[in-house]
mmCIF file of C-alpha atoms in Angstrom:
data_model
loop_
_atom_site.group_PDB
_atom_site.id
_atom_site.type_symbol
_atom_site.label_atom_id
_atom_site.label_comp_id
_atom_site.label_asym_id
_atom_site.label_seq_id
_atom_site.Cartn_x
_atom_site.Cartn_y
_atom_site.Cartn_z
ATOM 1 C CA UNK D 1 0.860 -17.948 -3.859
ATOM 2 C CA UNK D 2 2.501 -14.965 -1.473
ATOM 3 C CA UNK D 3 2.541 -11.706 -1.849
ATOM 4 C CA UNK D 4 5.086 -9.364 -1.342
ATOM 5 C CA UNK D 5 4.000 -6.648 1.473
ATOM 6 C CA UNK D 6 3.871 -3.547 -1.451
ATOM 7 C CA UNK D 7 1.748 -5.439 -2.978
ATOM 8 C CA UNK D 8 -0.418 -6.919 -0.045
ATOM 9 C CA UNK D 9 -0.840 -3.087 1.332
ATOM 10 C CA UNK D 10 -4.045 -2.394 -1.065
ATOM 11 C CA UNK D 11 -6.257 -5.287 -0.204
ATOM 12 C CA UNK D 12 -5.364 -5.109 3.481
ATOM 13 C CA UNK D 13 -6.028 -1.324 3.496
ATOM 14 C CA UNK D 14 -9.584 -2.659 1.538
ATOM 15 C CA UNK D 15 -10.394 -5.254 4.323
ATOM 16 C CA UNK D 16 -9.897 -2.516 7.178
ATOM 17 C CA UNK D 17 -11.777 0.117 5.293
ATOM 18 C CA UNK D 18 -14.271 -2.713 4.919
ATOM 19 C CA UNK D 19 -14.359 -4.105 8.130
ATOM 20 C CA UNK D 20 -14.902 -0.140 9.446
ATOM 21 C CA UNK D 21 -17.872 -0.016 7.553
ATOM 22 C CA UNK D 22 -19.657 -3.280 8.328
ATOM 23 C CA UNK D 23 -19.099 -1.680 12.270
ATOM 24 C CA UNK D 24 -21.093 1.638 11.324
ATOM 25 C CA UNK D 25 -23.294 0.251 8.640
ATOM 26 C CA UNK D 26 -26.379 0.572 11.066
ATOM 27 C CA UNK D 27 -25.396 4.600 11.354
ATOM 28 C CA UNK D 28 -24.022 5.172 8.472
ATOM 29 C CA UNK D 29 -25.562 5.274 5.240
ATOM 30 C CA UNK D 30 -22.588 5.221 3.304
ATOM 31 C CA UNK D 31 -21.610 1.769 4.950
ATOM 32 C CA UNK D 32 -23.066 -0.250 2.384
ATOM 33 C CA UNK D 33 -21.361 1.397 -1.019
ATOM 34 C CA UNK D 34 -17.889 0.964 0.867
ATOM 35 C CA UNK D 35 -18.238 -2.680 1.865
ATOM 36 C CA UNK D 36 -18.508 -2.857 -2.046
ATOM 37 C CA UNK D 37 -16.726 -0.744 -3.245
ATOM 38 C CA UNK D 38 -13.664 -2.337 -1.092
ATOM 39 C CA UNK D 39 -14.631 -5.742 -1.915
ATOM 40 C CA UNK D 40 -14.202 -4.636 -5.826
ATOM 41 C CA UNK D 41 -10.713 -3.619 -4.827
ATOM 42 C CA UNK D 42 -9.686 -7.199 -3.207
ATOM 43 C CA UNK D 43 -11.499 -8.610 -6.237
ATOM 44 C CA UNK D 44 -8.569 -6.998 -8.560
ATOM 45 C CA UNK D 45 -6.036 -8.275 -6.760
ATOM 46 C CA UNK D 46 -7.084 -11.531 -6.636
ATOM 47 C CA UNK D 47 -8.176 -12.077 -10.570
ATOM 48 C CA UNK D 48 -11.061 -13.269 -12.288
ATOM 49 C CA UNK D 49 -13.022 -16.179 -10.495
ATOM 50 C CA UNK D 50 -10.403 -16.238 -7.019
ATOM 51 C CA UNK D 51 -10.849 -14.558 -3.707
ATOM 52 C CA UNK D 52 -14.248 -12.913 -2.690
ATOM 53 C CA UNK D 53 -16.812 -11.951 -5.199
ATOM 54 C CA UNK D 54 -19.798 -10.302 -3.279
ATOM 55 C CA UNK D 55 -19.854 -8.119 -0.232
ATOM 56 C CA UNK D 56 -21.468 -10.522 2.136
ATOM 57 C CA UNK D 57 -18.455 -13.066 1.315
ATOM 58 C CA UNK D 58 -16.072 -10.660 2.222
ATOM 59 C CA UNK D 59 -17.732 -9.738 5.432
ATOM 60 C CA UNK D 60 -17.543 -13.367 6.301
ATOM 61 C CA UNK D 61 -14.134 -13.944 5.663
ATOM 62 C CA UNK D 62 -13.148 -10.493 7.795
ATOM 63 C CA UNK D 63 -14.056 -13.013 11.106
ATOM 64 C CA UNK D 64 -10.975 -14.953 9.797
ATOM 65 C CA UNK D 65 -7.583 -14.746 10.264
ATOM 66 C CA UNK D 66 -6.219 -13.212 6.922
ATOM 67 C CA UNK D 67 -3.625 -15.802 6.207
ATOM 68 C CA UNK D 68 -6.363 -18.167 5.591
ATOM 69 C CA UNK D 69 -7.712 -16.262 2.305
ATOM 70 C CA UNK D 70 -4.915 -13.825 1.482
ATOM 71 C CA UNK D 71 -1.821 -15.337 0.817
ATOM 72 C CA UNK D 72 1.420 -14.129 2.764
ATOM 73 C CA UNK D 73 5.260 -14.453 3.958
ATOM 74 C CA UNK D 74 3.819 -12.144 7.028
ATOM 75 C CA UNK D 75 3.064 -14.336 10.009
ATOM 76 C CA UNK D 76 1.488 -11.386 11.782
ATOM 77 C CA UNK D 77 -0.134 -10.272 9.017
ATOM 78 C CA UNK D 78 -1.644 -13.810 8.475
ATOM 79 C CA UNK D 79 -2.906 -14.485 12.008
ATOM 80 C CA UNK D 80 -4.646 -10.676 11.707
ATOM 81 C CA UNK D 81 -8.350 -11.282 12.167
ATOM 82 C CA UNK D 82 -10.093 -8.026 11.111
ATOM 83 C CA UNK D 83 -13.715 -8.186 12.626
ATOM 84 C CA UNK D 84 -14.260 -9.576 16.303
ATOM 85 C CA UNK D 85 -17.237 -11.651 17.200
ATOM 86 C CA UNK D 86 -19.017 -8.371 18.333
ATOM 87 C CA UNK D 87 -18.744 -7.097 14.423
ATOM 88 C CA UNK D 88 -16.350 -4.263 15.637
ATOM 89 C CA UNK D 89 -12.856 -3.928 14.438
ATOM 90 C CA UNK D 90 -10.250 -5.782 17.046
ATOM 91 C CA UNK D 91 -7.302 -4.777 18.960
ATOM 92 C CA UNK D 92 -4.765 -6.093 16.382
ATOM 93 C CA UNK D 93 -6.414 -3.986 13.222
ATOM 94 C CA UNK D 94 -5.036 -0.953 14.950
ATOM 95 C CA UNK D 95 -1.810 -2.397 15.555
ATOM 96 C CA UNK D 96 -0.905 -4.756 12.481
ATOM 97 C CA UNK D 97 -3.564 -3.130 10.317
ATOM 98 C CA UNK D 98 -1.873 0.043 10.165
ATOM 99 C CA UNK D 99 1.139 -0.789 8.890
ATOM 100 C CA UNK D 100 -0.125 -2.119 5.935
ATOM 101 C CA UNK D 101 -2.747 1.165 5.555
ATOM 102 C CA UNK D 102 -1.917 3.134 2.193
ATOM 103 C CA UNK D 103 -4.034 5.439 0.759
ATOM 104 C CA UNK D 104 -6.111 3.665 -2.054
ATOM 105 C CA UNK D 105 -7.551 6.017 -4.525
ATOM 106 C CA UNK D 106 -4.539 8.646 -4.983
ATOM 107 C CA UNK D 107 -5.364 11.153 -7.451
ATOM 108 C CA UNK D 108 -9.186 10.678 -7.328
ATOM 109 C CA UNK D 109 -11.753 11.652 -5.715
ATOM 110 C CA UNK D 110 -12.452 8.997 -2.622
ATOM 111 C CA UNK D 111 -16.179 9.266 -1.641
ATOM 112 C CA UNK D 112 -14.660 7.430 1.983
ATOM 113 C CA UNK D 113 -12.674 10.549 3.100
ATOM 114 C CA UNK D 114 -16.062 12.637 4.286
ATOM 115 C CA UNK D 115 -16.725 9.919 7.050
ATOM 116 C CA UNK D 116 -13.646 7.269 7.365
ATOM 117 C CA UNK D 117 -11.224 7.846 9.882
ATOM 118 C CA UNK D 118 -8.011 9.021 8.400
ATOM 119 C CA UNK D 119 -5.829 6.317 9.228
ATOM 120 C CA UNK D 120 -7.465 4.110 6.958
ATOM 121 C CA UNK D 121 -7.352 6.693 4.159
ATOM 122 C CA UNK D 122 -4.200 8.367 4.308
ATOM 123 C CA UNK D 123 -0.443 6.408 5.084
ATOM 124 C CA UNK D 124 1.218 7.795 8.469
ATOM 125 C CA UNK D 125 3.430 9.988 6.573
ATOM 126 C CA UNK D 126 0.262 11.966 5.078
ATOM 127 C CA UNK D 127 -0.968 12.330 8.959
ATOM 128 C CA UNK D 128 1.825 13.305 10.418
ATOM 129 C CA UNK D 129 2.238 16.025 7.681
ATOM 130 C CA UNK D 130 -0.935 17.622 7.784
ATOM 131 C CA UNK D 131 -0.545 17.700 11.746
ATOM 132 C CA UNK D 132 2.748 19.591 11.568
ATOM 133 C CA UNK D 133 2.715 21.593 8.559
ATOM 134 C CA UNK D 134 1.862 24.709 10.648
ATOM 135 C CA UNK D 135 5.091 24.196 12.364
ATOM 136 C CA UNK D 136 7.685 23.363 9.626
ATOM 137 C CA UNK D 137 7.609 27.277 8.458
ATOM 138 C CA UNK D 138 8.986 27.766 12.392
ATOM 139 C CA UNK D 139 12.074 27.251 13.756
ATOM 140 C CA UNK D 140 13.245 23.977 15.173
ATOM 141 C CA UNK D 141 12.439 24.405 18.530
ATOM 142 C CA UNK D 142 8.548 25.041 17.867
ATOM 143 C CA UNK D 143 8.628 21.765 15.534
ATOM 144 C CA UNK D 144 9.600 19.923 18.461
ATOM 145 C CA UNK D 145 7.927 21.656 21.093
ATOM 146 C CA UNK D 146 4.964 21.610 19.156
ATOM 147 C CA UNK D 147 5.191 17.737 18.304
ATOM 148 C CA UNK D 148 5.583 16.627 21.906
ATOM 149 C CA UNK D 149 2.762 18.781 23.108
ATOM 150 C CA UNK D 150 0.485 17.011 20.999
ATOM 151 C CA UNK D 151 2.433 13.856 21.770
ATOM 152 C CA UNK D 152 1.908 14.491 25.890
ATOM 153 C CA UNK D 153 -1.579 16.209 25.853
ATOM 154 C CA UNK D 154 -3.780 13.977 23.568
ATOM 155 C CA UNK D 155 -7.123 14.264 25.962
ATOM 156 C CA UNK D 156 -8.192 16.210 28.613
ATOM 157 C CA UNK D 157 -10.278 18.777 29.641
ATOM 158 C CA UNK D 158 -10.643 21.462 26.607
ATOM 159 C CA UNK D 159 -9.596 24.634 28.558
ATOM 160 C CA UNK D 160 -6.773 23.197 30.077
ATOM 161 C CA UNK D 161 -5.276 21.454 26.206
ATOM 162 C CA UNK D 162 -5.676 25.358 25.428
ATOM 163 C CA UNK D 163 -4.540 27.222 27.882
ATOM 164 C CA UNK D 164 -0.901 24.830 27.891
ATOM 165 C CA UNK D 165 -1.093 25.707 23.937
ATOM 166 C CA UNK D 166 -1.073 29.422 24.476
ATOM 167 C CA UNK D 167 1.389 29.401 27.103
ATOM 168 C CA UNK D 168 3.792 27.690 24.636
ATOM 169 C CA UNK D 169 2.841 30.062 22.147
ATOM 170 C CA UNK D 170 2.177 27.095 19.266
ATOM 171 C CA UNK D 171 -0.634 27.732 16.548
ATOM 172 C CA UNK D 172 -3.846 25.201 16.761
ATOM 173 C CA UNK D 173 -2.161 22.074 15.302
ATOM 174 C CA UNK D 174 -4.579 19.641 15.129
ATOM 175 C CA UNK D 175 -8.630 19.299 15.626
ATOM 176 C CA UNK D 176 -9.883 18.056 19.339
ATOM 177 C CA UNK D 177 -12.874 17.138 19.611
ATOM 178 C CA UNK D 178 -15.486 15.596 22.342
ATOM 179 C CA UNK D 179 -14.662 12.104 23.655
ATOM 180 C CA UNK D 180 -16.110 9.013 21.390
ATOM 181 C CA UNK D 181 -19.122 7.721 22.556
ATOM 182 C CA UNK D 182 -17.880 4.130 22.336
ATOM 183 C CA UNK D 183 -14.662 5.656 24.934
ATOM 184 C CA UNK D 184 -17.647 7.013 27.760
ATOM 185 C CA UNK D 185 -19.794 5.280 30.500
ATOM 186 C CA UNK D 186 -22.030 6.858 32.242
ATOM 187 C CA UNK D 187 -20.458 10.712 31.472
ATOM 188 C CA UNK D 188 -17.009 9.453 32.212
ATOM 189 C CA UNK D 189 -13.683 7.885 30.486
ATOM 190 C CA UNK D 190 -10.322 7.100 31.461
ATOM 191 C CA UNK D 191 -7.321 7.775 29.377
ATOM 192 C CA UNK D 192 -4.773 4.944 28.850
ATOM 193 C CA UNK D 193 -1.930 5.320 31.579
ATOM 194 C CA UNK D 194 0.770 5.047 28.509
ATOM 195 C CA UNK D 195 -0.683 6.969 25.739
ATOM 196 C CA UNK D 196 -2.713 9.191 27.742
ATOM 197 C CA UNK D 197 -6.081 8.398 24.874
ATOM 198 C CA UNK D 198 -9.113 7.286 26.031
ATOM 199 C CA UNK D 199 -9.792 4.192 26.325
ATOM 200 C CA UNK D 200 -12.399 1.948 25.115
ATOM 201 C CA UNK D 201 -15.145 0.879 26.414
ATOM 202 C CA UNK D 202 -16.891 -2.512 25.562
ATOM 203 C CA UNK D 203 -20.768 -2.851 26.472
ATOM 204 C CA UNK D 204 -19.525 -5.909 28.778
ATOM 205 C CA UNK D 205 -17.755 -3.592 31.014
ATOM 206 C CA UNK D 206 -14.370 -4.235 29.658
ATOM 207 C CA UNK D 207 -12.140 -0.926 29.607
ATOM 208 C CA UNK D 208 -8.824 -1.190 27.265
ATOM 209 C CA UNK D 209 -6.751 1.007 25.100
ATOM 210 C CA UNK D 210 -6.922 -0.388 21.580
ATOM 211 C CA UNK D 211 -3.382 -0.461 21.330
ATOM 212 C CA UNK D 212 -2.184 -3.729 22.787
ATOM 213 C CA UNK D 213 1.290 -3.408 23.689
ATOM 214 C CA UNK D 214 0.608 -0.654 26.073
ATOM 215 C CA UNK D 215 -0.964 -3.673 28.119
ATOM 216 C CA UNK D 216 -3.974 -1.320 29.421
ATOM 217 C CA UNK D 217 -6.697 -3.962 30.184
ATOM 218 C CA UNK D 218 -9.552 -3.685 33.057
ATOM 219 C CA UNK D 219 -12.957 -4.532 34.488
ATOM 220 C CA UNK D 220 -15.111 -1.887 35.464
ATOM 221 C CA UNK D 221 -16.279 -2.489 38.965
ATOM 222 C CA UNK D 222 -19.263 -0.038 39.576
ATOM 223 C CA UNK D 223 -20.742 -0.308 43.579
ATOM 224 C CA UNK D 224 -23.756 1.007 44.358
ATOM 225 C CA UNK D 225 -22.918 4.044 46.094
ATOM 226 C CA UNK D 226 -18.993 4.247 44.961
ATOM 227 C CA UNK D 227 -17.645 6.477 42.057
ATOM 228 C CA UNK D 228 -16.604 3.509 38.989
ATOM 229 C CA UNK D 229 -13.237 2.552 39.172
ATOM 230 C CA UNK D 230 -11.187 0.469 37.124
ATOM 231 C CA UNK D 231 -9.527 -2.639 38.547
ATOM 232 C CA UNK D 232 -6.144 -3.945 36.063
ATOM 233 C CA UNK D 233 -6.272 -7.214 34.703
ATOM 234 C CA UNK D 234 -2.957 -9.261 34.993
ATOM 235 C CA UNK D 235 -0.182 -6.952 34.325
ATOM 236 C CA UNK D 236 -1.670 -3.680 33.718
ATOM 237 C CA UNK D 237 -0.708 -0.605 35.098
ATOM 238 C CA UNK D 238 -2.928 1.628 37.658
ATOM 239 C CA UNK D 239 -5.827 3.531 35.568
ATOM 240 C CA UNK D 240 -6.443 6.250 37.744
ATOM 241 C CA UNK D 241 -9.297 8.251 38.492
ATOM 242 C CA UNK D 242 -12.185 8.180 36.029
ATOM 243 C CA UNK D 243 -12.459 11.831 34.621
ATOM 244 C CA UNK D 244 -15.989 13.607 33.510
ATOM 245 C CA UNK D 245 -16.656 13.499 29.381
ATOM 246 C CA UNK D 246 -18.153 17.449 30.068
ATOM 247 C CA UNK D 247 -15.992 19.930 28.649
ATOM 248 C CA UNK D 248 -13.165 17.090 27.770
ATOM 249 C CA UNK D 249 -11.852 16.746 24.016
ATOM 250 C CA UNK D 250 -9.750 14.395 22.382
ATOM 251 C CA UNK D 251 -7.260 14.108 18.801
ATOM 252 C CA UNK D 252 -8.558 11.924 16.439
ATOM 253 C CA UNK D 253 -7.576 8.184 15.970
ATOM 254 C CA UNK D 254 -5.242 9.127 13.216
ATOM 255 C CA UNK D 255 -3.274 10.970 15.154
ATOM 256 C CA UNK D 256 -3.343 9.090 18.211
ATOM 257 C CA UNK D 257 -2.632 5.916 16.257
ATOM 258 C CA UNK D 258 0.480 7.372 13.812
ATOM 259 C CA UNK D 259 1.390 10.752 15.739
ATOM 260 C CA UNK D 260 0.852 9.879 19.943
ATOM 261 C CA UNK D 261 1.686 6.136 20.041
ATOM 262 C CA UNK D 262 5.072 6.054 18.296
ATOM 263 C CA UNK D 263 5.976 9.722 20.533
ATOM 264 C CA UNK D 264 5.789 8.074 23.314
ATOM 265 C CA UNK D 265 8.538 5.543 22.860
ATOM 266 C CA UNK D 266 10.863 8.828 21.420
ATOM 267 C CA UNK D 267 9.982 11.074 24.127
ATOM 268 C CA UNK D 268 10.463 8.542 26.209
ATOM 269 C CA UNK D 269 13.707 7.624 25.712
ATOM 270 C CA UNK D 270 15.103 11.154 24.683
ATOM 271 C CA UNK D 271 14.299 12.150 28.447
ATOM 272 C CA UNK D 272 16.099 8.797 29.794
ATOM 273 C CA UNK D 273 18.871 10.075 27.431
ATOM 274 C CA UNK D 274 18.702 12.965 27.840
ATOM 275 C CA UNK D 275 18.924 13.115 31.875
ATOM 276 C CA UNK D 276 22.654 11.164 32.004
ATOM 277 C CA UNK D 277 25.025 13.290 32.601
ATOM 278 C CA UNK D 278 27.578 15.309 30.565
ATOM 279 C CA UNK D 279 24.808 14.136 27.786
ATOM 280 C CA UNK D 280 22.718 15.772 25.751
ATOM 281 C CA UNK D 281 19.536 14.422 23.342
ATOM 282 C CA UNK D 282 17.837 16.666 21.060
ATOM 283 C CA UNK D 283 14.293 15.570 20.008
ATOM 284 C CA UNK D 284 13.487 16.039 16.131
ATOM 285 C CA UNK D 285 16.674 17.869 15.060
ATOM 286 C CA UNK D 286 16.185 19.617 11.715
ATOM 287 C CA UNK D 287 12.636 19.615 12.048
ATOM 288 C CA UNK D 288 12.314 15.843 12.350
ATOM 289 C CA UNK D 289 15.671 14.899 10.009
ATOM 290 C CA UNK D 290 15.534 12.038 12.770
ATOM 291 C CA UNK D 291 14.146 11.449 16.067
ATOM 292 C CA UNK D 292 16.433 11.801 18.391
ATOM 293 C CA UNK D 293 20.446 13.328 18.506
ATOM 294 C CA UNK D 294 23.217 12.366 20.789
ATOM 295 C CA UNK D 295 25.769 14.396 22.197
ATOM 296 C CA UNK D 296 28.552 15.477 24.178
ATOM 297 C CA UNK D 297 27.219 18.461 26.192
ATOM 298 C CA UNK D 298 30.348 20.057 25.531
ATOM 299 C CA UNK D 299 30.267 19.629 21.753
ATOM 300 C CA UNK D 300 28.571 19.540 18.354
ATOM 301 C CA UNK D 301 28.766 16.298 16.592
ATOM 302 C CA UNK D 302 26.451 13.886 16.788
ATOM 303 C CA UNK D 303 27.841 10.650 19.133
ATOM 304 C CA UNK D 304 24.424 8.706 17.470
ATOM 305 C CA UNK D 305 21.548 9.505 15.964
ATOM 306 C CA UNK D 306 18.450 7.239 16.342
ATOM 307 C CA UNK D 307 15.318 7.129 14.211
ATOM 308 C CA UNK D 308 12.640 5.289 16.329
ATOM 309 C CA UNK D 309 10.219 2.770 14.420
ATOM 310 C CA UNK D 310 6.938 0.922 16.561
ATOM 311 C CA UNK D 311 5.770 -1.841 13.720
ATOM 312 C CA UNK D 312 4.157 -4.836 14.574
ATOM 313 C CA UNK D 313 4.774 -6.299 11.566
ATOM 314 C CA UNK D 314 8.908 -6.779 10.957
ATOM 315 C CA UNK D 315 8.221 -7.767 7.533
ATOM 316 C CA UNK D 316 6.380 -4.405 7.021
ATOM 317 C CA UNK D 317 8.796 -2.154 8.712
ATOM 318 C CA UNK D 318 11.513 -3.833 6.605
ATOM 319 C CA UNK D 319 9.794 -2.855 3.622
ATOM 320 C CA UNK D 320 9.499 0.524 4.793
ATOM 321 C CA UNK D 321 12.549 0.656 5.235
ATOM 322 C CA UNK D 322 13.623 -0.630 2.066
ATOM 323 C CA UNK D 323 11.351 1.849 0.208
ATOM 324 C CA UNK D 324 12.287 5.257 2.215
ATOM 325 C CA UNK D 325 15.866 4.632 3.819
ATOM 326 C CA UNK D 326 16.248 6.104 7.166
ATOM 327 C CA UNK D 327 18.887 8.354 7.616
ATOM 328 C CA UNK D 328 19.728 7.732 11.340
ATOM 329 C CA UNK D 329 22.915 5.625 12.260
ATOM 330 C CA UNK D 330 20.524 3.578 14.595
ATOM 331 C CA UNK D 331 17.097 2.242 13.942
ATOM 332 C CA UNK D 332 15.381 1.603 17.282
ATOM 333 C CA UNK D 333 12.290 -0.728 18.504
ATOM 334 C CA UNK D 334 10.374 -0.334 21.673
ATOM 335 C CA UNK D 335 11.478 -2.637 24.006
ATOM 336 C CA UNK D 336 7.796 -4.136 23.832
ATOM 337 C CA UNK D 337 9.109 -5.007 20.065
ATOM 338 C CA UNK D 338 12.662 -7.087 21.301
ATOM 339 C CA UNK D 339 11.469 -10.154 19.638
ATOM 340 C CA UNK D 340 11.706 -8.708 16.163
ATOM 341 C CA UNK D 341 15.349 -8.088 16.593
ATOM 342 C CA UNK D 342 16.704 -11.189 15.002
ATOM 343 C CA UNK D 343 13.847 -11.164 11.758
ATOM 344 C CA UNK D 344 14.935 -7.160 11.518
ATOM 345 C CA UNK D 345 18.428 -8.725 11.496
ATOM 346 C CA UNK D 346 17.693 -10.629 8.823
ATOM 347 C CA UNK D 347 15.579 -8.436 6.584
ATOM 348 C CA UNK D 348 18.076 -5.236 6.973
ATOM 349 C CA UNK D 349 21.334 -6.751 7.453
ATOM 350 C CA UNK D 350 22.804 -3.168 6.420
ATOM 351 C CA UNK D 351 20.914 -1.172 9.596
ATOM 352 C CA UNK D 352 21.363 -0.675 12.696
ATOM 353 C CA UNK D 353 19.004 -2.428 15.003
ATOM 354 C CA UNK D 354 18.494 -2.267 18.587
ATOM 355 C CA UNK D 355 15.707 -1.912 21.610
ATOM 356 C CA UNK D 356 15.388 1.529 23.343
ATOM 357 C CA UNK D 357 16.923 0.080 26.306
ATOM 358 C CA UNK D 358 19.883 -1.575 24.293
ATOM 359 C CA UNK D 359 20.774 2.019 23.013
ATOM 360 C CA UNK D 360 20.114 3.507 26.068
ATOM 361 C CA UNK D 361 22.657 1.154 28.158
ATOM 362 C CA UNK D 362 25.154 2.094 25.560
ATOM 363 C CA UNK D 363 25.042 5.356 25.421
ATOM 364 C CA UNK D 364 25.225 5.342 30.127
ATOM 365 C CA UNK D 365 28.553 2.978 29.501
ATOM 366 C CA UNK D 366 29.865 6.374 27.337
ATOM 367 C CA UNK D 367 28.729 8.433 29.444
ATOM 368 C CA UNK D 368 30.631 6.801 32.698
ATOM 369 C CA UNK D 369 33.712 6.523 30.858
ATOM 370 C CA UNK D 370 33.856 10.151 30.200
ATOM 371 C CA UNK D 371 33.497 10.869 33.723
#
């Protein structure tokens, strides 16, 4: 039996909320009542007498990939495995996990919302609201200046995140607070190189940010007598200079996972845009109508519009897709993302698909011509 990914997105959303818990259940009190509570949920979808029927089974089968107890046409969903050896959630639940994340208990009161991170609550939509509805009442120049603030300045010292706030005049958008303890060593953390988050930081002395296409992997090398540093494994980027916990704040995981990650591929490629000449890109027109508008500097109709997406999952972002049209001409990938291109063929043969760079190079051939 498969599943279709609507239908898949309550029992995944269980397993993560699950697997959360069994990593806190020695702090958390509340641990235990999710892990079955959660494990209820997967027991609906399953039916009488299939799938797991007590709390330790389901713990047990969160070490496995999911395709190998939850039926699906997903083949990133299936090789997901939820809980790593160390009984903490892995790299991939933050990546494939949260496209599947919905919120499960809409319209009642969920007793996991006091202490569960939000991003296995609440779908990105509901995050990304609550982070910006101080700014849709603006005009559409604070909606964007305010989203790529947070977007660009999602750590850092406390006064500093402030002081750049004022100076823009934006309203407190979201709630910083101090740096995770599982993101410090020794009164220090480093902040991913791409997202600018901190990063983790395993008890093995293995530094990474926890989302894996940002490639941001190292071993902490700590010399007697020598400030830490982190040296890159195979194809990571420079880390840079440890920086002191003291005085240094941070957004939560929601945010950084459905607000900071996917801003960096549109601010990143509105400035590439954006800088060619006789060109102009305008970052959430209409107060996010789209991510990013194309012009002529010289006129006022859109030459493309573009409506970034970062999935891992192309069967999920298909059926996102399906469910909430976008209303972009273009729907762009990161170039990290290229080998979904064909599958997103496939599954939206109606839309317009294409890397950042793709659109990018097409949009510098216009703009060469109409020099």
């Amino acid at each position: 039996m498969t599943t279709t990914p609507t239908a898949l997105a309550r029992p995944v959303t269980a397993a993560i909320r699950a697997g959360y818990a069994w990593s806190v259940r020695r702090e958390k009190q509340q641990a235990w009542l999710e892990i079955a509570r959660m494990t209820g949920v997967i027991m609906r979808h399953f039916g009488p007498g299939q799938g797991p029927v007590a709390p330790a089974e389901l713990v047990n089968l969160l070490h496995q990939p999911l395709g190998t107890w939850l039926p699906t046409d997903d083949p990133a969903l299936a090789g997901l495995v939820i809980l790593g050896d160390d009984g903490q959630l892995t790299d991939d639940t933050y990546g494939i996990g949260c496209d599947y994340t919905v919120d499960l208990l809409a319209g009642q009161e969920d007793p996991g919302r006091t202490w569960l991170p939000r991003w296995r609550t609440h779908r990105a939509e509901q995050v990304e609201q609550e982070a910006f509805k101080r700014l849709v009442s603006g005009s559409d120049e604070d909606y964007t200046t305010g989203r790529r603030f947070l977007v660009e300045n999602p750590a850092g010292a406390q006064d500093a995140i402030l002081d750049r706030q004022t100076a823009l005049g934006l309203p407190p958008l979201v709630e910083f607070s101090p740096i995770p303890q599982d993101r410090q060593w020794q009164g220090r953390w480093w902040p991913c190189p791409t997202c600018k988050w901190p990063m983790a930081v395993s008890t093995s002395g293995h530094v990474s940010c926890r989302f894996r296409p940002h490639q941001a992997t190292y071993t902490l090398l700590n010399g007697a007598g020598r400030s830490p540093r982190l040296q890159p494994d195979d194809g990571a980027p420079s880390a840079g200079r440890a920086r002191l916990v003291d005085g240094a704040v941070c957004v939560a995981e929601s945010i950084w996972r459905y607000v900071v990650v996917p801003g960096v591929v549109e601010i990143r490629l509105h400035d590439r845009i954006n800088a060619l000449p006789g060109i102009t890109a305008h970052l959430y027109p209409g107060k996010d109508r789209f991510d990013i508008g194309v012009r002529k500097a010289s006129e006022q109709e859109w030459l493309f519009t573009l409506d970034v997406k970062d999935f891992a999952s192309p069967v999920a972002l298909a059926a996102k897709i399906n469910e909430r049209p976008i209303s972009a001409g273009h729907l762009v990938i990161p170039d990290y993302r290229r080998d979904q291109l064909l599958e997103l063929g496939r599954l939206l043969p109606a839309v317009k698909v294409v890397t950042e760079t793709q659109i990018y190079r097409r949009i510098s051939r216009m703009a060469k011509e109409e020099q």
